[in-house]
mmCIF file of C-alpha atoms and ligand atoms in Angstrom:
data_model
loop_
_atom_site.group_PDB
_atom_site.id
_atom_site.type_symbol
_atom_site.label_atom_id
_atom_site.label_comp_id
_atom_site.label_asym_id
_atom_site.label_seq_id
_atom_site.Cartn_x
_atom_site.Cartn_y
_atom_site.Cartn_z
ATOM 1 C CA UNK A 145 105.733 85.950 91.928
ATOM 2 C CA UNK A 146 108.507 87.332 93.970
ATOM 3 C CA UNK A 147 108.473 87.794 97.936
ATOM 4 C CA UNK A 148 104.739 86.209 97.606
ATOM 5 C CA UNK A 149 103.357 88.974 95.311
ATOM 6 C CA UNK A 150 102.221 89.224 92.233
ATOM 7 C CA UNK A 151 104.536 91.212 89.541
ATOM 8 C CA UNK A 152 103.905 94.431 88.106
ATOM 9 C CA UNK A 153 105.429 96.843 85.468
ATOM 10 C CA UNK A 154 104.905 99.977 83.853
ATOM 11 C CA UNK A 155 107.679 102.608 82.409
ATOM 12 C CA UNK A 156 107.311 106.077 80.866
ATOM 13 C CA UNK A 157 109.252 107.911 78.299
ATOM 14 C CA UNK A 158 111.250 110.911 79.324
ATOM 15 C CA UNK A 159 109.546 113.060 76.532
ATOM 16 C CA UNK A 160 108.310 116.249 76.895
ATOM 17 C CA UNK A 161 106.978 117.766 80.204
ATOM 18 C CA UNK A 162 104.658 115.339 82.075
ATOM 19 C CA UNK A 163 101.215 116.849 82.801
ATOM 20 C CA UNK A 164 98.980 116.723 85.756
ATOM 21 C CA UNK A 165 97.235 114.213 83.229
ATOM 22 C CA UNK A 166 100.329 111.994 83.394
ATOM 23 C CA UNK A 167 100.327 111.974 87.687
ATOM 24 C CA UNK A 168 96.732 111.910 88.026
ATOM 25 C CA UNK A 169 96.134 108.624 85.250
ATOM 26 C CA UNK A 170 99.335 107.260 86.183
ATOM 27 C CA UNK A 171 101.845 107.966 88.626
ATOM 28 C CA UNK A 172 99.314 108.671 91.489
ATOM 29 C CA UNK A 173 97.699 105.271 90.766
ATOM 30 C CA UNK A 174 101.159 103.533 90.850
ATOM 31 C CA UNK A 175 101.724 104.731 94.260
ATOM 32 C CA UNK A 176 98.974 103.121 95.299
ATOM 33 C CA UNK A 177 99.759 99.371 93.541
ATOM 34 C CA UNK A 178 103.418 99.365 95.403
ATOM 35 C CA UNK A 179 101.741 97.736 98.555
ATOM 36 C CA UNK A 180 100.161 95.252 96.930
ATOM 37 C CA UNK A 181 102.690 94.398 94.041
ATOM 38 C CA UNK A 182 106.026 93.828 93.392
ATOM 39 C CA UNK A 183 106.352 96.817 91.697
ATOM 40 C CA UNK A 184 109.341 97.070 88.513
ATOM 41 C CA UNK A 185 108.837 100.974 87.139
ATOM 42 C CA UNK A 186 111.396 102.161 84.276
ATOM 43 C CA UNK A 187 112.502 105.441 82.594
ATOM 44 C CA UNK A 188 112.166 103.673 79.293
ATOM 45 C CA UNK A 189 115.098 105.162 77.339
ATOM 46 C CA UNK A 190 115.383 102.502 74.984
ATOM 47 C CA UNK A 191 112.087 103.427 73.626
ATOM 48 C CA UNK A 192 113.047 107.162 73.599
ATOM 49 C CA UNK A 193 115.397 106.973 70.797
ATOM 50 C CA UNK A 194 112.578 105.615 68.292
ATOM 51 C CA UNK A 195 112.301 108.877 68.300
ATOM 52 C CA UNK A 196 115.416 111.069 67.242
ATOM 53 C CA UNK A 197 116.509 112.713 70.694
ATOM 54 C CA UNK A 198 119.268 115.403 71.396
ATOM 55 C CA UNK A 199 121.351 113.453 73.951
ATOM 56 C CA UNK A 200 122.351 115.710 76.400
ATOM 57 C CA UNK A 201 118.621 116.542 77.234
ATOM 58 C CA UNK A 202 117.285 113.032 77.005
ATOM 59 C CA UNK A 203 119.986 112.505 79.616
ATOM 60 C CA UNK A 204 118.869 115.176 81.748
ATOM 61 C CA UNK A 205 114.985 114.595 81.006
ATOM 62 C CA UNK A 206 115.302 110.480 82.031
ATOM 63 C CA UNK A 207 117.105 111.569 85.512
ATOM 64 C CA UNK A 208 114.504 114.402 85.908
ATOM 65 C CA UNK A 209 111.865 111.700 85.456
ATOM 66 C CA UNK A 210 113.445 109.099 87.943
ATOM 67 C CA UNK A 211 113.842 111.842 90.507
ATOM 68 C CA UNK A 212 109.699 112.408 89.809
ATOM 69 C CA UNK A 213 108.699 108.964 90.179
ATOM 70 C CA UNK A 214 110.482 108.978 93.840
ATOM 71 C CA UNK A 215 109.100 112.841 94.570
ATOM 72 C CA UNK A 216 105.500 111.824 93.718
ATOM 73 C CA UNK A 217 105.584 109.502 96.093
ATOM 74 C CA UNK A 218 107.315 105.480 95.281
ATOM 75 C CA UNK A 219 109.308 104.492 97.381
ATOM 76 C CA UNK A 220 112.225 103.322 95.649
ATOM 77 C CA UNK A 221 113.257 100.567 98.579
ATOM 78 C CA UNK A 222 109.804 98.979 97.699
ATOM 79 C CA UNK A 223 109.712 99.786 94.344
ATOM 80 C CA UNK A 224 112.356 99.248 91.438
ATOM 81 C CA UNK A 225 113.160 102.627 89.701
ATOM 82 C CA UNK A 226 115.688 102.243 86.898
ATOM 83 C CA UNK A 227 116.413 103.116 83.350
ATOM 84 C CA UNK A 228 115.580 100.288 80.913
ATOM 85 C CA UNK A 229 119.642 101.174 79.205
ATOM 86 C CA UNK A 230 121.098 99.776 82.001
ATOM 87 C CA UNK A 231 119.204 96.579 81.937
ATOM 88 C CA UNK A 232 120.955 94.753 78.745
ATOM 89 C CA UNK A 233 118.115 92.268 78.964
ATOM 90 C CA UNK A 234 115.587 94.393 77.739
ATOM 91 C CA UNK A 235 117.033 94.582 74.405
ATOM 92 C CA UNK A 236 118.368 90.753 73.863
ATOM 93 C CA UNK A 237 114.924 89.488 75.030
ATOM 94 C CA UNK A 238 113.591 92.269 72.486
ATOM 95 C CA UNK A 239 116.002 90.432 69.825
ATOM 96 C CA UNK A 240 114.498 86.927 69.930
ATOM 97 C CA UNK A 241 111.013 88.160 70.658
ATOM 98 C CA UNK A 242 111.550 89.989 67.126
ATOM 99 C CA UNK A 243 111.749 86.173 65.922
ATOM 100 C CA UNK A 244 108.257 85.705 67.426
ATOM 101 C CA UNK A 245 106.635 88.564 66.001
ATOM 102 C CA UNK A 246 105.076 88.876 62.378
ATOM 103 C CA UNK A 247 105.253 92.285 60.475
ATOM 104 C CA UNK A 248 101.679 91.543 59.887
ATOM 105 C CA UNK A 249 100.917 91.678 63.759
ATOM 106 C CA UNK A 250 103.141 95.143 63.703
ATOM 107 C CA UNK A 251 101.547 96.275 60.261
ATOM 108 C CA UNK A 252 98.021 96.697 62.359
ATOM 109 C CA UNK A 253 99.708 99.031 65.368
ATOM 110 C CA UNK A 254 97.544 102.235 65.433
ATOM 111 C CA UNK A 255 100.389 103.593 67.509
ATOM 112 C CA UNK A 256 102.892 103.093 64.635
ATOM 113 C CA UNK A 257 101.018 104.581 61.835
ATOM 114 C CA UNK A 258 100.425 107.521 63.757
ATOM 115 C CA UNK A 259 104.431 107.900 64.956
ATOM 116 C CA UNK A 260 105.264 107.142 61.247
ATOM 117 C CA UNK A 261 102.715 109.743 59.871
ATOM 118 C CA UNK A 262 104.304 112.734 62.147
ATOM 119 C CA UNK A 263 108.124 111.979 61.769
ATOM 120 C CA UNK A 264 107.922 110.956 57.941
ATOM 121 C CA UNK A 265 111.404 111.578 57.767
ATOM 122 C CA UNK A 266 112.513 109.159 60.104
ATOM 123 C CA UNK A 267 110.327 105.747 59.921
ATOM 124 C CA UNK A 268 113.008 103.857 61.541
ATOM 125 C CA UNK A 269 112.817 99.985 62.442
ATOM 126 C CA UNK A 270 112.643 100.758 66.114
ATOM 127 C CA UNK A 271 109.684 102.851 65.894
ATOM 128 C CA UNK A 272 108.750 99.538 63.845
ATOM 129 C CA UNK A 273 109.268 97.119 65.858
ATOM 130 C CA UNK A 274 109.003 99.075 69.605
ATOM 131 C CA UNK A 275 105.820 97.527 70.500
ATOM 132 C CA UNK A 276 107.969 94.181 70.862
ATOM 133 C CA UNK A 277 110.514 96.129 73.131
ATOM 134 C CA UNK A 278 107.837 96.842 75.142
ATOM 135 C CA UNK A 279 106.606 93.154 75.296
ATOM 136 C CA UNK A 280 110.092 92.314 76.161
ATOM 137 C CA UNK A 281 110.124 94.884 78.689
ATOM 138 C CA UNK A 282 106.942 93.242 80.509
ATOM 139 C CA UNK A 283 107.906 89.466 79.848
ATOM 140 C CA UNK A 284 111.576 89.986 81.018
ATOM 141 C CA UNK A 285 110.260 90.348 84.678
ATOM 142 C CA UNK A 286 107.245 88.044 84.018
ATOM 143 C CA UNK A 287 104.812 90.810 85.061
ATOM 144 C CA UNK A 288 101.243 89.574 86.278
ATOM 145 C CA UNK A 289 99.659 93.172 85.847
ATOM 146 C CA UNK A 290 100.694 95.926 83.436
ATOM 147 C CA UNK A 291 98.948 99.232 84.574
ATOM 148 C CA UNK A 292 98.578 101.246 81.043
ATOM 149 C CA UNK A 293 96.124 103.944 79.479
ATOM 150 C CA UNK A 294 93.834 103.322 76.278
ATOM 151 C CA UNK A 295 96.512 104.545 73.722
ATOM 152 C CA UNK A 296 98.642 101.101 75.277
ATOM 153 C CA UNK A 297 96.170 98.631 75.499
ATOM 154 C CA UNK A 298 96.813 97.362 71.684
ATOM 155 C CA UNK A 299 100.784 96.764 72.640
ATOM 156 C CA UNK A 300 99.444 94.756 75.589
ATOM 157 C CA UNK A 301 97.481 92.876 73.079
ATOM 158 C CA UNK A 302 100.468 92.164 71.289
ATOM 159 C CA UNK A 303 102.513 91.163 74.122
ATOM 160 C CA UNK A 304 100.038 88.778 75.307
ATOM 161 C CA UNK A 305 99.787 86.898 71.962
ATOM 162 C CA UNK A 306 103.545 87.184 71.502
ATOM 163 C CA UNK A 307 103.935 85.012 75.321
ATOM 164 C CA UNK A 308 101.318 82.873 74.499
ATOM 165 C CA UNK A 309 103.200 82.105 70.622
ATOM 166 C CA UNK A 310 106.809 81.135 72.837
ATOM 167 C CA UNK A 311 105.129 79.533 75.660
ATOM 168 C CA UNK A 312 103.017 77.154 72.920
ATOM 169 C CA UNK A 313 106.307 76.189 71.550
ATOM 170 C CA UNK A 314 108.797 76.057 74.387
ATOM 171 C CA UNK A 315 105.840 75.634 77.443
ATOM 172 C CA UNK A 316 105.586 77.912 80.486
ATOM 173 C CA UNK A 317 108.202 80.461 80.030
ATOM 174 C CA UNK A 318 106.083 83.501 80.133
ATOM 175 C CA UNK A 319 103.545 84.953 82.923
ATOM 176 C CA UNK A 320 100.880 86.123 81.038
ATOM 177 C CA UNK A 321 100.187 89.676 82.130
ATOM 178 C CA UNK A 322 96.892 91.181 82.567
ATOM 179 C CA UNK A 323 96.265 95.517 81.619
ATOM 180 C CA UNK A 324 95.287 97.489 84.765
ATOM 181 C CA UNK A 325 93.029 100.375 84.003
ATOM 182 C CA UNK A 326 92.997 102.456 86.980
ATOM 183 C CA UNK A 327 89.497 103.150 88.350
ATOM 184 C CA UNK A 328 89.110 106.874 88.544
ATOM 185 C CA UNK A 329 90.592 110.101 87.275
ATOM 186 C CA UNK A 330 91.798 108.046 84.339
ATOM 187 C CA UNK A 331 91.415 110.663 81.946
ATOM 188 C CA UNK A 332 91.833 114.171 82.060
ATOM 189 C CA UNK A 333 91.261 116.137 78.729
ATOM 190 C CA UNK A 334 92.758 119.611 77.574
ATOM 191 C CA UNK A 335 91.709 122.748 79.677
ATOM 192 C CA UNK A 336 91.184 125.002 76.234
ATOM 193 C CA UNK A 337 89.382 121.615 73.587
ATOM 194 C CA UNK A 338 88.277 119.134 76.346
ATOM 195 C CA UNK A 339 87.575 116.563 73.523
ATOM 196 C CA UNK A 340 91.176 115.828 73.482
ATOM 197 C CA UNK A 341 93.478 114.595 75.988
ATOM 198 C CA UNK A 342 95.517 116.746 78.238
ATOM 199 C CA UNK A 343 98.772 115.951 76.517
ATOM 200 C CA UNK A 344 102.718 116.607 76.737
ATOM 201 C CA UNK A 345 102.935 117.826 73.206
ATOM 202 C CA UNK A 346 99.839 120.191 73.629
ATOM 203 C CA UNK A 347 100.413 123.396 71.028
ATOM 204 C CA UNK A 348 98.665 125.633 73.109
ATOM 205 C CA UNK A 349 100.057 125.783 76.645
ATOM 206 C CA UNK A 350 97.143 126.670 78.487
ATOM 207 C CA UNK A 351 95.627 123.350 77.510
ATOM 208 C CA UNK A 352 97.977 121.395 79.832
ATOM 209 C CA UNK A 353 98.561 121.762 83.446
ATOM 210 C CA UNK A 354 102.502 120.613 83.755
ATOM 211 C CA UNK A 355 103.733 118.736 86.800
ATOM 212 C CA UNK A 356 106.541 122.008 87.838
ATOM 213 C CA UNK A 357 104.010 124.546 87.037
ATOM 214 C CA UNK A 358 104.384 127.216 89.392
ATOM 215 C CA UNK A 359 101.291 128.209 91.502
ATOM 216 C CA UNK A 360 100.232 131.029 89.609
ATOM 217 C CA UNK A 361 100.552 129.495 86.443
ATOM 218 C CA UNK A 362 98.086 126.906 87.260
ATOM 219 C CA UNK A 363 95.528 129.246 89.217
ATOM 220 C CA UNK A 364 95.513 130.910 85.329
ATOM 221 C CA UNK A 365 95.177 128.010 83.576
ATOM 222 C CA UNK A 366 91.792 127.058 85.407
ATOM 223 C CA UNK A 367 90.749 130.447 85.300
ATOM 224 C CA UNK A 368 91.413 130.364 81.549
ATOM 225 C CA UNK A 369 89.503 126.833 81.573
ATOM 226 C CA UNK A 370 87.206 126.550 78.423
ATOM 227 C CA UNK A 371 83.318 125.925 80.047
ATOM 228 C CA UNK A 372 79.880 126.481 78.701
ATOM 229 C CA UNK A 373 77.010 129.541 79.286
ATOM 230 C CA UNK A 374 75.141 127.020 81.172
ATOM 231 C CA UNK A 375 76.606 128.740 84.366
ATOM 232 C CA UNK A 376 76.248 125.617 86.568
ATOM 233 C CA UNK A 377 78.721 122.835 88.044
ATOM 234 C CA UNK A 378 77.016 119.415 86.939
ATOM 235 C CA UNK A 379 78.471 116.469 85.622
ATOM 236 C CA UNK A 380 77.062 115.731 82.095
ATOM 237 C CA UNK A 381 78.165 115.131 79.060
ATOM 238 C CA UNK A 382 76.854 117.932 77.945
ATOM 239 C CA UNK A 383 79.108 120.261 80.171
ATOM 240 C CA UNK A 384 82.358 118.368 79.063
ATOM 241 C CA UNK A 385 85.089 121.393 80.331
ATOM 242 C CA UNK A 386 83.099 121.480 83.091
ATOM 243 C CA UNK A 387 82.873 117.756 83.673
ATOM 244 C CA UNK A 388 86.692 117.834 83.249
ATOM 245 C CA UNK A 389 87.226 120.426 85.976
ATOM 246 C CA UNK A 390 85.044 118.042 88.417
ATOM 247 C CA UNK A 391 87.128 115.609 87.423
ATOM 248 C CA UNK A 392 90.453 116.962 88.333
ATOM 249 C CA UNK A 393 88.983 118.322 91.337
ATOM 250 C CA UNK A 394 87.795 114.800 92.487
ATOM 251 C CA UNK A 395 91.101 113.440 91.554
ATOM 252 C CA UNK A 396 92.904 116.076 93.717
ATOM 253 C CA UNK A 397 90.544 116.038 96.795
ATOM 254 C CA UNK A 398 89.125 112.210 96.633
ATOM 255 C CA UNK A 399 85.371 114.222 96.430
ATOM 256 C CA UNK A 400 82.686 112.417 94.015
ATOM 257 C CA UNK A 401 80.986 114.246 91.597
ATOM 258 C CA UNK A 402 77.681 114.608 93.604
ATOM 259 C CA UNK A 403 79.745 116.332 96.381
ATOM 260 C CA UNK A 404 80.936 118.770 94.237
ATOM 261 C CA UNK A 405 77.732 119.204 92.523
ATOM 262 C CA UNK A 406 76.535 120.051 96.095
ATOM 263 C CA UNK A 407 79.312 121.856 96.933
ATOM 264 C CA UNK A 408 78.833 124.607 94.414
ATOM 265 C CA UNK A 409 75.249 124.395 93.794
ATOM 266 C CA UNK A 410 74.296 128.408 92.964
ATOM 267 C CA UNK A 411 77.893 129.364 92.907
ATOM 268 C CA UNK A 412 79.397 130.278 89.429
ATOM 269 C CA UNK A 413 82.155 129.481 87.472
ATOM 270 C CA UNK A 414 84.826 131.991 89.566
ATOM 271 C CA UNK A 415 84.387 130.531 92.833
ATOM 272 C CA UNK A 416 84.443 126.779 91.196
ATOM 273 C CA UNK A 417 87.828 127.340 88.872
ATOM 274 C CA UNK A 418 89.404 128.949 92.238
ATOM 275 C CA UNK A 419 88.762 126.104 93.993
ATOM 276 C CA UNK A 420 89.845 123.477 91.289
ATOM 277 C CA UNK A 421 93.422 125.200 90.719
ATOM 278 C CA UNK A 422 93.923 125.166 94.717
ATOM 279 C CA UNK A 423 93.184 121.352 94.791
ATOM 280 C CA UNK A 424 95.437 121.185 92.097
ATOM 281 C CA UNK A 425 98.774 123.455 93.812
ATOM 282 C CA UNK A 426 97.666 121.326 97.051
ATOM 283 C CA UNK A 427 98.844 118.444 95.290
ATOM 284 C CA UNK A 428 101.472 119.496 93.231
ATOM 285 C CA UNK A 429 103.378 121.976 95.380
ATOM 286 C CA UNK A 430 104.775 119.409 97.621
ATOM 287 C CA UNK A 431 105.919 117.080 94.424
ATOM 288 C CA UNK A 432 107.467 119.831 93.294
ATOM 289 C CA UNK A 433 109.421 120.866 96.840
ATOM 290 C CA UNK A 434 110.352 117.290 97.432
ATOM 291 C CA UNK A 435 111.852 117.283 93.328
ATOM 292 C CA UNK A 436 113.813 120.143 94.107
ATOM 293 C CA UNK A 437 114.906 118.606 97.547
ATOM 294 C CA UNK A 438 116.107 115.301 95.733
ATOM 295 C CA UNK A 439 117.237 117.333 92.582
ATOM 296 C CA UNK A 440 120.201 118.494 95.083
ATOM 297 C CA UNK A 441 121.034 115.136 96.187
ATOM 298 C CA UNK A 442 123.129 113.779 94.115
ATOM 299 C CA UNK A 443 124.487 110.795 95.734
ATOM 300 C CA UNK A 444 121.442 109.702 97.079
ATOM 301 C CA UNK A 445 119.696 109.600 93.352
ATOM 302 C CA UNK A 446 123.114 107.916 92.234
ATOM 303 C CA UNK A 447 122.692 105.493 94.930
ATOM 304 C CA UNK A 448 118.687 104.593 93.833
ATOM 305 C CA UNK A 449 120.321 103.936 90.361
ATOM 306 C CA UNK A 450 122.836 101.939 90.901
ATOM 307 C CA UNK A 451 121.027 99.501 93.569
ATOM 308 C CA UNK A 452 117.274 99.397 91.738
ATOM 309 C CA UNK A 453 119.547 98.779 88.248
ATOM 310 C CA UNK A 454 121.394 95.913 89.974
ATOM 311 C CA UNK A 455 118.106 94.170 91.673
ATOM 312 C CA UNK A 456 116.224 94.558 88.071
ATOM 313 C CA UNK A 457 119.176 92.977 86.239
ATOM 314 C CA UNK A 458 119.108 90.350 88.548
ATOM 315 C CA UNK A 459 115.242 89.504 87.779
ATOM 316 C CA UNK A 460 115.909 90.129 84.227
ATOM 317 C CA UNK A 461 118.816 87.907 83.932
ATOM 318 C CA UNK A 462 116.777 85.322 85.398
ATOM 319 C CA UNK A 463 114.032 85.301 82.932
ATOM 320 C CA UNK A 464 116.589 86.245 79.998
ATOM 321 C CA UNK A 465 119.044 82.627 80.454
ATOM 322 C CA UNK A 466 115.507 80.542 80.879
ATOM 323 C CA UNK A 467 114.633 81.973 77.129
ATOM 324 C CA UNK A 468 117.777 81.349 75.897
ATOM 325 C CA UNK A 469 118.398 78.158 76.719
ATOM 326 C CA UNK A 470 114.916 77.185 75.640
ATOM 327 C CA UNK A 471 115.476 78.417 72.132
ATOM 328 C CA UNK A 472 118.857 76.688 72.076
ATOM 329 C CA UNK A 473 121.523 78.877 72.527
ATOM 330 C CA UNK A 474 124.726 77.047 73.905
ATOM 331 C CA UNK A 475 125.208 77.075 77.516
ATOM 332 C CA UNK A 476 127.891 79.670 79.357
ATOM 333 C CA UNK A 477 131.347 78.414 80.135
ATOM 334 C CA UNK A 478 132.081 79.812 84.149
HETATM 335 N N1 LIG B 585 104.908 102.661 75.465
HETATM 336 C C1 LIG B 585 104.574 103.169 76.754
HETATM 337 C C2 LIG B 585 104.046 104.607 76.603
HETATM 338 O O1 LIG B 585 104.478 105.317 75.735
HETATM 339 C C3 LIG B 585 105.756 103.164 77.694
HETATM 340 C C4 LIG B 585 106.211 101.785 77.950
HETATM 341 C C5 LIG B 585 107.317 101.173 77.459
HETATM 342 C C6 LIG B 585 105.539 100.842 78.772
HETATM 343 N N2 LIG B 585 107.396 99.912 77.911
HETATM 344 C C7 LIG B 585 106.335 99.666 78.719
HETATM 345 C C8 LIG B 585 104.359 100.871 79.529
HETATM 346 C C9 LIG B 585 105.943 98.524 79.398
HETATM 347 C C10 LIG B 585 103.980 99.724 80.213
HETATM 348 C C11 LIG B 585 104.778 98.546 80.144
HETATM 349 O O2 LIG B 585 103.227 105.008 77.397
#
């Protein structure tokens, strides 16, 4: 607990170009949680480099991504925004969690065999060992609630039996942190296969909506939408780009399905995909304005850094000398 709320943390990699999947899953729902939690969210650049990164771009792509959390919406005096580098915690608590973890726990990661079969040429021990960074990452500000998709949910797993492994041996050192799935609009799938996630890494571009797509480019992409010859909004299963557009639409306007059923009951596909890719520039145009807006504010961005790195280092540190000292490191000299 700190101020008399409950701890929360999440982080996202500065990879590729988020998607209106990514806002609508994630970030959207985190703006929500920041009244009720105290809320820790991190441009997890630590994790990045699992993966091999040109640095100049990851450098430009993790401030473009802090600058997006605060444009969509958290407010970073309620909310700590910082980059996991500048929190040395993250990787000594990573260190002696390593001691905690069995390569048999890590051999079973879904997330790892998949990472390892696409870069075969670089199977490194961070992309190894990162879903213990990540339990650091959670532990290290004893986080009640982790809000995560599907793909996470086994690294959660892990991180829970890693805490409850120290605290049997050393007693209460860890909170033991609960996944938050959000409740709606958790998943939005491809506009061109909707079997498969909208994702960052999409081949084909018109499968993805990104988050700085210009206006027209979206109003083609849901034109370009892949539906069915059943030439009627419902929301089955049996409709699934259809069901997906209804989905982003309710995400976008807070409708329900059934209204939206209503809503374009005898209309056709035209008049619906128009009105999904205006719900969608309603909500993205002013994210992107205020990005730009921030984008030229240097010293205000520099200023979020520096204070949100120095309040989560404090937390961290806190949680970091506890560990130490209980697994016997010798105590600092002032
Ligand atoms: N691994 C997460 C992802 O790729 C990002 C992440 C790193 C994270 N550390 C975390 C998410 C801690 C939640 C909590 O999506």
């Amino acid at each position: 607990m700190i101020n008399d709320k409950k701890v929360l943390f999440s982080g996202m990699q500065a990879t590729g170009n988020l998607t209106l999947g990514n806002y609508l899953g994630a970030l959207k729902n985190w703006v929500t949680l920041s009244d009720e939690y105290e809320c820790f969210y991190s441009v997890v650049d630590l994790h990045s480099i699992t993966i091999r990164q040109d640095p100049a771009e990851l450098r430009k792509r993790a401030r473009n991504l802090l600058t997006l959390y605060i444009a969509a919406g958290l407010d970073p005096e309620k909310n700590c925004i910082y980059y996991q580098s500048h929190v040395s915690g993250h990787a000594e608590l990573a260190w002696i969690l390593n001691c905690f973890t069995y390569m048999g726990e890590l051999n079973r990661m879904t997330q790892f065999k998949d990472k390892a079969a696409k870069h075969a040429d670089n199977i490194n021990a961070g992309l190894y060992t990162y879903p213990v960074l990540m339990a650091a990452d959670i532990l290290l500000f004893q986080a009640d609630v982790v809000p995560v998709g599907k793909d996470q949910l086994q690294h959660l797993e892990i991180t829970r039996d890693i805490a409850g492994r120290f605290n049997g041996i050393y007693g209460d050192v860890f909170t033991m942190p609960e996944p938050y799935i959000g409740k709606q609009g958790a998943k939005i799938m491809s506009l061109q296969d909707p079997a498969r996630k909208m994702s960052k890494s999409d081949e084909n571009p018109n499968g993805s909506i990104y988050l700085m797509d210009d206006p027209d480019t979206i109003m083609r992409k849901c034109k370009r939408a892949v539906t069915d010859s059943e030439a009627s909004v419902r929301y089955r299963d049996e409709q699934p780009g259809v069901k997906n557009l209804i989905d982003i639409y309710c995400a976008c306007t807070n409708k329900t399905p059934d209204e939206v059923e209503k809503e374009f009951d005898g209309k056709g596909y035209g008049d619906f995909k128009m009105a999904v890719g205006e719900s969608v520039v309603s909500v993205l145009k002013p994210i992107q304005d205020r990005f730009e807006q921030l984008l030229k504010d240097k010293a205000y961005i520099d200023g979020v850094i520096k204070e949100n790195g120095e309040k989560a280092n404090y937390y961290a540190l806190k949680t970091l000398r506890k560990v130490q000292k209980k697994v016997g490191f010798p105590e600092r000299i002032r």
